[in-house]
mmCIF file of C-alpha atoms and ligand atoms in Angstrom:
data_model
loop_
_atom_site.group_PDB
_atom_site.id
_atom_site.type_symbol
_atom_site.label_atom_id
_atom_site.label_comp_id
_atom_site.label_asym_id
_atom_site.label_seq_id
_atom_site.Cartn_x
_atom_site.Cartn_y
_atom_site.Cartn_z
ATOM 1 C CA MET A 878 77.653 44.676 59.149
ATOM 2 C CA PRO A 879 76.189 48.059 58.134
ATOM 3 C CA GLU A 880 77.559 51.255 59.741
ATOM 4 C CA ASP A 881 74.265 52.242 61.448
ATOM 5 C CA SER A 882 74.174 49.060 63.550
ATOM 6 C CA ILE A 883 77.722 49.671 64.806
ATOM 7 C CA ALA A 884 76.775 52.762 66.858
ATOM 8 C CA HIS A 885 75.036 50.498 69.391
ATOM 9 C CA ILE A 886 77.879 48.023 69.910
ATOM 10 C CA ASP A 887 79.693 47.684 73.240
ATOM 11 C CA PHE A 888 83.095 46.666 71.870
ATOM 12 C CA GLU A 889 84.429 45.378 75.184
ATOM 13 C CA GLU A 890 81.518 42.937 75.350
ATOM 14 C CA LEU A 891 81.822 42.097 71.658
ATOM 15 C CA ASN A 892 85.497 41.204 72.027
ATOM 16 C CA LYS A 893 84.611 38.774 74.809
ATOM 17 C CA LYS A 894 82.133 37.107 72.437
ATOM 18 C CA ALA A 895 84.461 37.051 69.413
ATOM 19 C CA ILE A 896 85.471 33.533 68.421
ATOM 20 C CA SER A 897 89.015 34.750 67.651
ATOM 21 C CA GLN A 898 91.287 37.741 68.177
ATOM 22 C CA PRO A 899 93.348 39.822 65.705
ATOM 23 C CA LEU A 900 96.529 38.057 64.603
ATOM 24 C CA VAL A 901 98.444 41.348 64.886
ATOM 25 C CA LYS A 902 97.453 44.554 66.654
ATOM 26 C CA HIS A 903 100.298 46.975 65.816
ATOM 27 C CA ILE A 904 98.984 47.527 62.267
ATOM 28 C CA TYR A 905 95.581 47.069 60.645
ATOM 29 C CA THR A 906 95.341 44.187 58.176
ATOM 30 C CA ALA A 907 92.517 42.848 55.984
ATOM 31 C CA ASP A 908 91.600 40.556 53.075
ATOM 32 C CA PRO A 909 93.848 37.689 54.221
ATOM 33 C CA SER A 910 95.028 35.255 51.537
ATOM 34 C CA ALA A 911 96.664 32.370 53.397
ATOM 35 C CA HIS A 912 98.961 29.708 51.943
ATOM 36 C CA VAL A 913 101.201 27.009 53.366
ATOM 37 C CA PHE A 914 104.668 27.173 51.804
ATOM 38 C CA ASN A 915 107.392 24.815 53.086
ATOM 39 C CA GLY A 916 105.275 23.813 56.120
ATOM 40 C CA LYS A 917 104.708 27.384 57.324
ATOM 41 C CA ILE A 918 101.636 29.640 57.010
ATOM 42 C CA TYR A 919 102.047 32.880 55.050
ATOM 43 C CA ILE A 920 99.232 35.431 55.027
ATOM 44 C CA TYR A 921 99.062 38.012 52.236
ATOM 45 C CA PRO A 922 96.742 40.760 53.543
ATOM 46 C CA SER A 923 95.866 44.313 52.659
ATOM 47 C CA HIS A 924 97.557 46.841 54.984
ATOM 48 C CA ASP A 925 94.805 49.200 56.111
ATOM 49 C CA VAL A 926 95.631 52.819 56.882
ATOM 50 C CA ASP A 927 93.640 55.942 57.607
ATOM 51 C CA ALA A 928 94.597 58.272 54.762
ATOM 52 C CA GLY A 929 91.767 60.672 55.543
ATOM 53 C CA ASP A 930 89.866 60.015 52.298
ATOM 54 C CA ALA A 931 86.094 60.544 52.357
ATOM 55 C CA PHE A 932 83.828 57.513 52.862
ATOM 56 C CA ASP A 933 81.875 56.629 49.717
ATOM 57 C CA ASP A 934 80.291 53.630 48.007
ATOM 58 C CA LEU A 935 83.277 53.420 45.641
ATOM 59 C CA GLY A 936 85.573 52.579 48.592
ATOM 60 C CA SER A 937 87.792 55.671 48.227
ATOM 61 C CA HIS A 938 88.525 55.445 51.976
ATOM 62 C CA PHE A 939 90.366 52.152 51.324
ATOM 63 C CA ALA A 940 93.527 54.085 50.390
ATOM 64 C CA MET A 941 96.165 51.441 51.124
ATOM 65 C CA GLU A 942 99.750 52.009 49.964
ATOM 66 C CA ASP A 943 101.764 48.882 50.666
ATOM 67 C CA TYR A 944 101.765 45.226 51.691
ATOM 68 C CA HIS A 945 103.140 43.508 54.804
ATOM 69 C CA ILE A 946 103.272 39.703 54.753
ATOM 70 C CA LEU A 947 102.467 37.845 57.988
ATOM 71 C CA SER A 948 103.922 34.426 58.822
ATOM 72 C CA MET A 949 102.948 31.810 61.412
ATOM 73 C CA ASP A 950 104.404 28.444 62.362
ATOM 74 C CA SER A 951 100.877 27.134 62.967
ATOM 75 C CA PRO A 952 97.316 28.560 63.208
ATOM 76 C CA THR A 953 97.724 28.972 66.986
ATOM 77 C CA SER A 954 101.205 30.498 67.077
ATOM 78 C CA ASP A 955 102.095 34.209 67.085
ATOM 79 C CA ALA A 956 101.982 35.990 63.733
ATOM 80 C CA VAL A 957 105.152 37.773 62.593
ATOM 81 C CA ASP A 958 104.973 40.975 60.520
ATOM 82 C CA ASN A 959 107.756 40.727 57.944
ATOM 83 C CA GLY A 960 107.744 44.456 57.104
ATOM 84 C CA ASN A 961 107.191 46.312 53.856
ATOM 85 C CA ALA A 962 107.042 43.831 50.968
ATOM 86 C CA LEU A 963 105.928 46.169 48.171
ATOM 87 C CA HIS A 964 104.977 49.874 48.102
ATOM 88 C CA VAL A 965 102.781 51.576 45.520
ATOM 89 C CA ASN A 966 105.593 54.073 44.812
ATOM 90 C CA ASP A 967 107.700 51.171 43.503
ATOM 91 C CA VAL A 968 105.048 50.052 40.992
ATOM 92 C CA PRO A 969 105.450 52.081 37.769
ATOM 93 C CA TRP A 970 101.895 51.523 36.487
ATOM 94 C CA ALA A 971 100.020 51.964 39.821
ATOM 95 C CA SER A 972 98.860 55.164 41.492
ATOM 96 C CA LYS A 973 96.812 54.185 44.569
ATOM 97 C CA GLN A 974 94.505 51.762 46.393
ATOM 98 C CA MET A 975 96.610 48.634 46.861
ATOM 99 C CA TRP A 976 93.631 46.391 47.589
ATOM 100 C CA ALA A 977 93.296 42.667 48.396
ATOM 101 C CA PRO A 978 96.318 40.651 47.165
ATOM 102 C CA ASP A 979 97.151 36.972 46.792
ATOM 103 C CA ALA A 980 100.321 34.956 46.215
ATOM 104 C CA ALA A 981 101.549 31.743 44.598
ATOM 105 C CA GLU A 982 104.763 29.726 44.585
ATOM 106 C CA LYS A 983 106.312 28.130 41.524
ATOM 107 C CA ASP A 984 109.762 26.547 41.203
ATOM 108 C CA GLY A 985 111.080 28.303 44.324
ATOM 109 C CA LYS A 986 109.892 31.766 43.284
ATOM 110 C CA TYR A 987 107.039 33.664 44.917
ATOM 111 C CA TYR A 988 104.510 35.754 43.022
ATOM 112 C CA LEU A 989 102.449 38.518 44.635
ATOM 113 C CA PHE A 990 99.300 39.376 42.681
ATOM 114 C CA PHE A 991 97.705 42.702 43.565
ATOM 115 C CA PRO A 992 95.079 45.148 42.301
ATOM 116 C CA ALA A 993 95.640 48.894 42.229
ATOM 117 C CA LYS A 994 94.261 51.888 40.395
ATOM 118 C CA ALA A 995 96.441 52.772 37.422
ATOM 119 C CA HIS A 996 97.215 56.410 36.633
ATOM 120 C CA ASP A 997 94.031 56.625 34.526
ATOM 121 C CA GLY A 998 91.842 55.640 37.515
ATOM 122 C CA ILE A 999 91.092 52.128 36.198
ATOM 123 C CA PHE A 1000 91.749 49.127 38.472
ATOM 124 C CA ARG A 1001 94.267 46.639 37.008
ATOM 125 C CA ILE A 1002 96.011 43.605 38.475
ATOM 126 C CA GLY A 1003 99.783 43.394 38.711
ATOM 127 C CA VAL A 1004 102.413 40.806 39.593
ATOM 128 C CA ALA A 1005 105.595 41.183 41.634
ATOM 129 C CA VAL A 1006 108.237 38.470 42.103
ATOM 130 C CA SER A 1007 110.583 37.469 44.942
ATOM 131 C CA ASP A 1008 112.880 34.637 45.990
ATOM 132 C CA SER A 1009 111.281 34.785 49.448
ATOM 133 C CA PRO A 1010 107.630 34.255 50.436
ATOM 134 C CA VAL A 1011 107.764 37.465 52.478
ATOM 135 C CA GLY A 1012 109.414 39.639 49.814
ATOM 136 C CA PRO A 1013 110.578 42.227 49.102
ATOM 137 C CA PHE A 1014 108.819 41.771 45.753
ATOM 138 C CA THR A 1015 109.969 43.284 42.447
ATOM 139 C CA PRO A 1016 106.986 44.436 40.375
ATOM 140 C CA GLN A 1017 106.609 43.909 36.659
ATOM 141 C CA PRO A 1018 106.733 47.270 34.866
ATOM 142 C CA GLU A 1019 103.189 46.870 33.469
ATOM 143 C CA ALA A 1020 99.973 45.396 34.836
ATOM 144 C CA ILE A 1021 98.861 41.999 33.501
ATOM 145 C CA LYS A 1022 97.627 42.548 29.920
ATOM 146 C CA ASN A 1023 93.803 42.541 29.706
ATOM 147 C CA SER A 1024 93.490 42.507 33.504
ATOM 148 C CA PHE A 1025 90.817 44.605 35.203
ATOM 149 C CA SER A 1026 88.874 44.993 38.454
ATOM 150 C CA ILE A 1027 90.095 43.749 41.860
ATOM 151 C CA ASP A 1028 90.628 40.886 44.316
ATOM 152 C CA PRO A 1029 92.881 38.383 42.507
ATOM 153 C CA ALA A 1030 92.955 34.860 43.994
ATOM 154 C CA VAL A 1031 95.350 32.404 42.374
ATOM 155 C CA TYR A 1032 94.651 28.686 42.636
ATOM 156 C CA LYS A 1033 97.154 25.974 41.707
ATOM 157 C CA ASP A 1034 95.325 22.843 40.592
ATOM 158 C CA GLU A 1035 96.708 19.363 41.180
ATOM 159 C CA ASP A 1036 97.877 19.121 37.547
ATOM 160 C CA GLY A 1037 100.109 22.183 38.090
ATOM 161 C CA THR A 1038 97.874 24.650 36.204
ATOM 162 C CA TYR A 1039 97.460 28.058 37.846
ATOM 163 C CA TYR A 1040 94.175 29.978 37.543
ATOM 164 C CA MET A 1041 93.345 33.509 38.625
ATOM 165 C CA TYR A 1042 89.855 34.314 39.903
ATOM 166 C CA PHE A 1043 89.126 38.020 40.203
ATOM 167 C CA GLY A 1044 86.560 40.819 40.125
ATOM 168 C CA GLY A 1045 84.403 42.981 42.329
ATOM 169 C CA ILE A 1046 81.360 45.184 41.728
ATOM 170 C CA TRP A 1047 80.696 48.795 42.857
ATOM 171 C CA GLY A 1048 84.153 50.299 43.663
ATOM 172 C CA GLY A 1049 85.779 47.255 42.059
ATOM 173 C CA GLN A 1050 84.451 48.489 38.662
ATOM 174 C CA LEU A 1051 83.391 45.052 37.310
ATOM 175 C CA GLN A 1052 80.073 46.517 36.102
ATOM 176 C CA ARG A 1053 81.972 48.900 33.814
ATOM 177 C CA TRP A 1054 83.474 45.971 31.848
ATOM 178 C CA ARG A 1055 80.207 44.369 30.697
ATOM 179 C CA SER A 1056 80.872 45.138 27.031
ATOM 180 C CA GLY A 1057 84.502 43.904 27.197
ATOM 181 C CA THR A 1058 86.008 47.399 27.339
ATOM 182 C CA PHE A 1059 85.972 49.923 30.176
ATOM 183 C CA ASN A 1060 82.831 52.057 30.200
ATOM 184 C CA ALA A 1061 84.032 55.499 31.350
ATOM 185 C CA GLU A 1062 80.603 57.158 31.075
ATOM 186 C CA GLN A 1063 79.135 59.194 33.940
ATOM 187 C CA PRO A 1064 77.771 58.871 36.545
ATOM 188 C CA GLU A 1065 80.575 57.652 38.767
ATOM 189 C CA SER A 1066 77.942 56.020 40.993
ATOM 190 C CA PRO A 1067 78.741 52.403 41.980
ATOM 191 C CA PHE A 1068 75.137 51.487 41.148
ATOM 192 C CA ALA A 1069 75.323 52.588 37.506
ATOM 193 C CA PHE A 1070 75.774 49.974 34.752
ATOM 194 C CA LEU A 1071 74.765 47.027 36.951
ATOM 195 C CA PRO A 1072 72.319 44.443 35.533
ATOM 196 C CA GLU A 1073 68.656 44.810 36.532
ATOM 197 C CA ALA A 1074 67.529 42.835 39.593
ATOM 198 C CA ASN A 1075 65.818 40.178 37.406
ATOM 199 C CA GLU A 1076 68.852 39.683 35.129
ATOM 200 C CA PRO A 1077 71.679 37.175 35.703
ATOM 201 C CA ALA A 1078 74.143 38.499 38.276
ATOM 202 C CA LEU A 1079 77.533 39.829 37.294
ATOM 203 C CA CYS A 1080 80.085 37.060 37.637
ATOM 204 C CA ALA A 1081 83.611 36.834 39.003
ATOM 205 C CA LYS A 1082 86.156 36.071 36.269
ATOM 206 C CA ILE A 1083 88.624 33.234 35.798
ATOM 207 C CA ALA A 1084 91.687 33.079 33.549
ATOM 208 C CA LYS A 1085 94.392 30.424 33.260
ATOM 209 C CA LEU A 1086 97.859 31.910 33.815
ATOM 210 C CA THR A 1087 100.870 31.500 31.511
ATOM 211 C CA ASP A 1088 103.694 29.155 32.597
ATOM 212 C CA ASP A 1089 105.725 32.097 33.968
ATOM 213 C CA LEU A 1090 102.640 33.284 35.960
ATOM 214 C CA LEU A 1091 103.081 36.816 34.589
ATOM 215 C CA GLU A 1092 100.159 37.005 32.112
ATOM 216 C CA PHE A 1093 96.742 35.558 31.300
ATOM 217 C CA ALA A 1094 96.965 32.542 28.993
ATOM 218 C CA GLU A 1095 93.355 33.065 27.826
ATOM 219 C CA GLU A 1096 90.507 35.553 27.751
ATOM 220 C CA PRO A 1097 88.876 35.797 31.196
ATOM 221 C CA LYS A 1098 85.626 33.810 31.444
ATOM 222 C CA ASP A 1099 82.582 34.129 33.718
ATOM 223 C CA VAL A 1100 82.452 32.136 36.978
ATOM 224 C CA VAL A 1101 78.753 31.283 36.925
ATOM 225 C CA ILE A 1102 77.006 30.512 40.229
ATOM 226 C CA THR A 1103 73.752 28.611 39.831
ATOM 227 C CA ASP A 1104 70.730 28.108 42.074
ATOM 228 C CA GLU A 1105 68.874 24.924 43.070
ATOM 229 C CA ASN A 1106 67.332 24.774 39.526
ATOM 230 C CA ASP A 1107 70.724 25.133 37.814
ATOM 231 C CA GLU A 1108 69.800 28.692 36.735
ATOM 232 C CA PRO A 1109 72.331 31.526 37.185
ATOM 233 C CA LEU A 1110 71.784 33.551 40.364
ATOM 234 C CA LEU A 1111 70.090 36.889 39.664
ATOM 235 C CA GLN A 1112 71.523 40.337 40.397
ATOM 236 C CA GLY A 1113 68.637 41.018 42.786
ATOM 237 C CA ASP A 1114 69.475 37.945 44.873
ATOM 238 C CA THR A 1115 71.740 40.045 47.070
ATOM 239 C CA ASP A 1116 71.974 37.467 49.879
ATOM 240 C CA ARG A 1117 73.623 34.997 47.462
ATOM 241 C CA ARG A 1118 75.025 36.724 44.371
ATOM 242 C CA PHE A 1119 78.746 37.449 43.870
ATOM 243 C CA PHE A 1120 80.052 40.858 44.955
ATOM 244 C CA GLU A 1121 83.860 40.473 45.513
ATOM 245 C CA ALA A 1122 86.532 38.439 47.395
ATOM 246 C CA SER A 1123 86.887 35.311 45.227
ATOM 247 C CA TRP A 1124 88.622 32.243 46.665
ATOM 248 C CA LEU A 1125 88.965 28.659 45.466
ATOM 249 C CA HIS A 1126 89.776 25.548 47.455
ATOM 250 C CA LYS A 1127 89.429 21.891 46.589
ATOM 251 C CA TYR A 1128 87.913 19.357 48.985
ATOM 252 C CA ASN A 1129 87.362 15.669 48.248
ATOM 253 C CA GLY A 1130 87.828 16.260 44.512
ATOM 254 C CA LYS A 1131 85.257 19.090 44.317
ATOM 255 C CA TYR A 1132 86.010 22.746 43.598
ATOM 256 C CA TYR A 1133 84.658 25.220 46.170
ATOM 257 C CA PHE A 1134 84.317 28.804 44.934
ATOM 258 C CA SER A 1135 83.764 31.205 47.846
ATOM 259 C CA TYR A 1136 83.096 34.938 47.842
ATOM 260 C CA SER A 1137 81.566 37.909 49.624
ATOM 261 C CA THR A 1138 78.031 39.163 49.001
ATOM 262 C CA GLY A 1139 79.222 42.726 49.768
ATOM 263 C CA ASP A 1140 76.250 44.861 50.750
ATOM 264 C CA THR A 1141 74.548 41.946 52.546
ATOM 265 C CA HIS A 1142 77.829 41.121 54.343
ATOM 266 C CA TYR A 1143 77.945 37.317 53.991
ATOM 267 C CA LEU A 1144 80.729 34.970 52.943
ATOM 268 C CA CYS A 1145 79.129 32.267 50.782
ATOM 269 C CA TYR A 1146 80.278 29.317 48.682
ATOM 270 C CA ALA A 1147 79.279 27.256 45.690
ATOM 271 C CA ILE A 1148 80.527 23.845 44.516
ATOM 272 C CA GLY A 1149 81.640 22.738 41.045
ATOM 273 C CA ASP A 1150 83.308 19.851 39.241
ATOM 274 C CA ASN A 1151 86.130 21.794 37.584
ATOM 275 C CA PRO A 1152 87.965 25.117 38.055
ATOM 276 C CA TYR A 1153 85.701 26.945 35.568
ATOM 277 C CA GLY A 1154 82.397 25.869 37.082
ATOM 278 C CA PRO A 1155 79.488 26.335 36.902
ATOM 279 C CA PHE A 1156 79.335 26.326 40.681
ATOM 280 C CA LYS A 1157 76.103 25.488 42.478
ATOM 281 C CA TYR A 1158 75.278 27.727 45.453
ATOM 282 C CA ALA A 1159 75.781 25.709 48.656
ATOM 283 C CA GLY A 1160 75.422 28.072 51.607
ATOM 284 C CA ARG A 1161 77.032 30.534 53.971
ATOM 285 C CA ILE A 1162 80.507 30.261 55.445
ATOM 286 C CA LEU A 1163 80.515 33.295 57.743
ATOM 287 C CA GLU A 1164 77.751 35.482 59.146
ATOM 288 C CA PRO A 1165 78.361 39.279 59.072
ATOM 289 C CA VAL A 1166 81.350 40.676 60.951
ATOM 290 C CA VAL A 1167 81.765 44.154 62.431
ATOM 291 C CA GLY A 1168 82.663 46.458 59.531
ATOM 292 C CA TRP A 1169 81.115 46.719 56.072
ATOM 293 C CA THR A 1170 83.408 44.336 54.209
ATOM 294 C CA SER A 1171 83.942 40.612 54.614
ATOM 295 C CA HIS A 1172 86.846 38.902 52.859
ATOM 296 C CA HIS A 1173 88.581 35.622 53.516
ATOM 297 C CA SER A 1174 90.667 32.674 52.427
ATOM 298 C CA ILE A 1175 90.405 28.952 53.181
ATOM 299 C CA CYS A 1176 93.546 26.944 53.781
ATOM 300 C CA ALA A 1177 94.427 23.464 55.033
ATOM 301 C CA PHE A 1178 97.168 23.062 57.638
ATOM 302 C CA GLU A 1179 98.142 19.534 58.653
ATOM 303 C CA ASP A 1180 94.790 17.705 58.963
ATOM 304 C CA LYS A 1181 92.458 20.660 59.539
ATOM 305 C CA TRP A 1182 90.934 23.474 57.503
ATOM 306 C CA TYR A 1183 90.989 27.125 58.528
ATOM 307 C CA LEU A 1184 89.074 30.261 57.607
ATOM 308 C CA PHE A 1185 91.179 33.418 57.566
ATOM 309 C CA TYR A 1186 88.920 36.485 57.703
ATOM 310 C CA HIS A 1187 88.812 40.012 59.071
ATOM 311 C CA ASP A 1188 86.659 42.328 61.143
ATOM 312 C CA SER A 1189 86.791 45.905 62.429
ATOM 313 C CA SER A 1190 86.486 45.126 66.149
ATOM 314 C CA LEU A 1191 89.982 46.395 67.072
ATOM 315 C CA SER A 1192 89.247 49.809 65.506
ATOM 316 C CA LYS A 1193 85.816 49.815 67.192
ATOM 317 C CA GLY A 1194 83.941 49.534 63.944
ATOM 318 C CA VAL A 1195 85.949 51.698 61.536
ATOM 319 C CA THR A 1196 85.183 49.937 58.278
ATOM 320 C CA HIS A 1197 88.539 50.600 56.575
ATOM 321 C CA LEU A 1198 90.646 49.714 59.653
ATOM 322 C CA ARG A 1199 90.351 45.950 59.868
ATOM 323 C CA SER A 1200 92.194 43.077 61.560
ATOM 324 C CA VAL A 1201 92.951 39.609 60.239
ATOM 325 C CA LYS A 1202 91.734 36.630 62.276
ATOM 326 C CA VAL A 1203 91.669 32.841 61.906
ATOM 327 C CA THR A 1204 89.263 30.128 63.017
ATOM 328 C CA GLU A 1205 88.764 26.467 62.193
ATOM 329 C CA LEU A 1206 86.448 25.607 59.281
ATOM 330 C CA VAL A 1207 84.634 22.281 59.168
ATOM 331 C CA HIS A 1208 83.271 20.360 56.167
ATOM 332 C CA ASP A 1209 80.510 18.012 57.298
ATOM 333 C CA GLU A 1210 80.077 14.399 56.138
ATOM 334 C CA ASN A 1211 78.322 15.629 52.962
ATOM 335 C CA GLY A 1212 81.089 18.092 52.141
ATOM 336 C CA LEU A 1213 79.020 21.108 53.222
ATOM 337 C CA ILE A 1214 80.742 23.851 55.215
ATOM 338 C CA LYS A 1215 79.358 24.480 58.699
ATOM 339 C CA THR A 1216 78.327 28.158 58.921
ATOM 340 C CA ILE A 1217 80.498 30.127 61.341
ATOM 341 C CA LYS A 1218 79.162 32.831 63.671
ATOM 342 C CA PRO A 1219 81.991 35.316 64.345
ATOM 343 C CA TYR A 1220 80.586 36.266 67.777
ATOM 344 C CA ILE A 1221 78.961 33.859 70.206
ATOM 345 C CA ASP A 1222 75.294 34.731 70.900
HETATM 346 O O1 FUB B 1610 90.369 46.002 51.016
HETATM 347 C C1 FUB B 1610 89.738 46.716 49.990
HETATM 348 C C2 FUB B 1610 88.555 45.974 49.485
HETATM 349 O O2 FUB B 1610 87.638 45.753 50.534
HETATM 350 C C3 FUB B 1610 88.851 44.590 48.966
HETATM 351 O O3 FUB B 1610 89.471 44.572 47.729
HETATM 352 C C4 FUB B 1610 87.491 44.021 49.021
HETATM 353 O O4 FUB B 1610 87.417 42.652 48.849
HETATM 354 C C5 FUB B 1610 87.029 44.497 50.383
HETATM 355 O O5 FUB B 1610 87.478 43.653 51.412
#
C-alpha cells in the first residue's frame, strides 16, 4: 500500500479488521519463508530494524543486520523467537542489508540462504550451515559464485533436486544484470536500465543447486511468466509482472511460482509444468497490505495450506518495520488460489 494512503488509516480500527495478528510483537519481522522440518514450522524472516537510513526507492532504509528464526508447533500456536542465528558482522563477504532469506534441509543439516550487499555495494547471495534449524549458522567465506540480486527461495523437488529462485528489481539490482555482468553506470536511480514498458518484463532467475547446496550447478535462467496468449508479460504490465519475492510450491503435480508486483503491491502467482516454467499467470494471492512491500511464502501443514506474509500494521504503517503473519490459503477445485483480503471490508 503506498505511503500517501497510510496517513488516513485509523490503526486501531484496521487491527480489528485484520484477518490475522503479528506472530511476534517484541521484534519486527518480515519476508517470512516457512518450512516444516520434523513436524514443526520454522519461519526464516528478515529482522527489521530502524537504523535511521533515509527512505529511497533503492530500499536503503531496509538496513537489517541479522536473522532470528521463529518456530511454531502449529499455525495456531505461539511463535518462539530463537535468538540471533546469523549476524552480518560474522559474514566475511557481506557489508549490510541482510534482506529476505530462505532455508533448506538436507541430510540433517540446515542451510540458510541470504542476500546482502557485498563490500563493493553489489547484492550477492550467501549460504550458512547449521546442525539445527534455528542456527546458529556458520557462513561460507564467499558468496555463491555467480550469484546476484536478492530474495533467494530454495525449492526441493520430489526427485531430491534443489533449485534456487531469486531476483528483484529496483533496489534489488536485477535490472543492472541484463547483459550478464553488473552494470555500474550512473545514475543510481532504481528506474534506470529497466526494459521499456512494451518490452518483455525482467524475469526472476532459477538455478539448480549443487549436491552440497553451496553453489549453483548451472547458469541462472529466466523464470518466464506468460499471459493468456502464452506471450511473456510486459514490463509495463505492473499489476502482473515480476518485481521480487519469488516462491515455489507444488500442488496436484503443478508448479506454482508466486511473487510480489512491488510498486503495485500485489502477491500474484503463475502455474507451470516443471520447475523452470514457463509459468502462466493465474491471478492474485493477496491484495495490498499496509506498508509498501509484500512478501510471502506458501507452506502445507498437515492437510491445509498456509500463506505466511507481512504487513506494517504494528508499526502503524512504517514501511521498513513489518510483522510476520499467517492465514489459511485455499486452492479451489480447479487448482486456483482464492484471493485473500488482508483486512475485512
Ligand atoms: O526486506 C527487504 C526487501 O523488502 C525484501 O528483500 C523484498 O522482498 C521486500 O520485502
